[in-house]
Amino acid sequence: LQASDAVIAMLRRLPRPWRWLTMLRVVPRPLRDAAYRMVARNRYRLLGRREACMVPPSHVRARFIDDIPPDEL
């Protein structure tokens, strides 16, 4: 999965109301990918920047997705 398709796959695993954003699938991929690139290009301006990456504690690490089942690709 790449770009906007990966975001939609991730959104499917989130609770409502975030899951409702999977309806963005109906937007043509070139438009979704253009929006994805725009956010990626401006991510530090939008979200800030950290000096170091966070090492998640075990209770947070359990929430990370290790792999996506084939039926969700």
CSV table of C-alpha atoms in Angstrom, one decimal:
chain,number,residue,atom,x,y,z
A,1,LEU,CA,0.0,0.0,0.0
A,2,GLN,CA,1.2,3.5,-0.8
A,3,ALA,CA,0.2,7.1,-0.2
A,4,SER,CA,-3.5,7.6,0.2
A,5,ASP,CA,-4.3,3.9,0.0
A,6,ALA,CA,-2.2,3.3,3.1
A,7,VAL,CA,-4.0,6.1,5.0
A,8,ILE,CA,-7.4,4.6,4.1
A,9,ALA,CA,-6.3,1.2,5.3
A,10,MET,CA,-5.1,2.7,8.6
A,11,LEU,CA,-8.4,4.7,9.0
A,12,ARG,CA,-10.4,1.4,8.6
A,13,ARG,CA,-8.8,0.2,11.9
A,14,LEU,CA,-9.6,3.3,13.9
A,15,PRO,CA,-12.8,3.9,15.9
A,16,ARG,CA,-15.6,6.2,14.8
A,17,PRO,CA,-15.7,9.0,13.8
A,18,TRP,CA,-12.2,8.5,12.2
A,19,ARG,CA,-13.3,5.4,10.4
A,20,TRP,CA,-15.9,7.4,8.5
A,21,LEU,CA,-13.1,9.1,6.6
A,22,THR,CA,-12.7,5.8,4.6
A,23,MET,CA,-15.4,7.2,2.4
A,24,LEU,CA,-12.6,9.2,0.8
A,25,ARG,CA,-12.1,6.0,-1.3
A,26,VAL,CA,-14.6,7.5,-3.7
A,27,VAL,CA,-12.3,10.4,-4.5
A,28,PRO,CA,-10.1,9.5,-7.5
A,29,ARG,CA,-6.6,8.2,-6.4
A,30,PRO,CA,-4.7,11.0,-8.2
A,31,LEU,CA,-6.6,13.6,-6.2
A,32,ARG,CA,-6.1,11.7,-2.9
A,33,ASP,CA,-2.4,11.2,-3.6
A,34,ALA,CA,-2.0,14.9,-4.4
A,35,ALA,CA,-3.6,15.8,-1.1
A,36,TYR,CA,-1.4,13.2,0.7
A,37,ARG,CA,1.8,14.7,-0.9
A,38,MET,CA,0.7,18.2,0.1
A,39,VAL,CA,0.3,17.1,3.8
A,40,ALA,CA,3.5,15.2,3.7
A,41,ARG,CA,5.4,18.2,2.3
A,42,ASN,CA,4.1,20.4,5.0
A,43,ARG,CA,3.9,18.0,8.0
A,44,TYR,CA,6.5,19.8,10.1
A,45,ARG,CA,4.7,23.1,9.6
A,46,LEU,CA,1.3,21.5,10.5
A,47,LEU,CA,2.4,19.2,13.3
A,48,GLY,CA,5.7,20.5,14.6
A,49,ARG,CA,9.0,18.8,14.9
A,50,ARG,CA,10.7,16.9,17.8
A,51,GLU,CA,14.3,16.6,18.7
A,52,ALA,CA,14.0,12.8,19.2
A,53,CYS,CA,11.6,10.1,18.4
A,54,MET,CA,9.4,8.8,21.2
A,55,VAL,CA,10.0,5.3,22.4
A,56,PRO,CA,6.5,4.1,23.4
A,57,PRO,CA,5.9,2.4,26.7
A,58,SER,CA,4.6,-1.1,26.5
A,59,HIS,CA,0.9,-0.2,27.1
A,60,VAL,CA,1.1,2.2,24.1
A,61,ARG,CA,3.2,-0.2,22.0
A,62,ALA,CA,0.4,-2.8,22.1
A,63,ARG,CA,-1.8,-0.4,20.1
A,64,PHE,CA,0.7,-0.4,17.1
A,65,ILE,CA,-0.2,-2.4,14.0
A,66,ASP,CA,2.5,-4.9,13.1
A,67,ASP,CA,1.0,-6.1,9.9
A,68,ILE,CA,-2.2,-5.8,7.9
A,69,PRO,CA,-4.2,-8.9,7.2
A,70,PRO,CA,-4.3,-9.8,3.5
A,71,ASP,CA,-8.1,-9.3,3.4
A,72,GLU,CA,-7.6,-5.6,4.3
A,73,LEU,CA,-5.2,-4.8,1.5
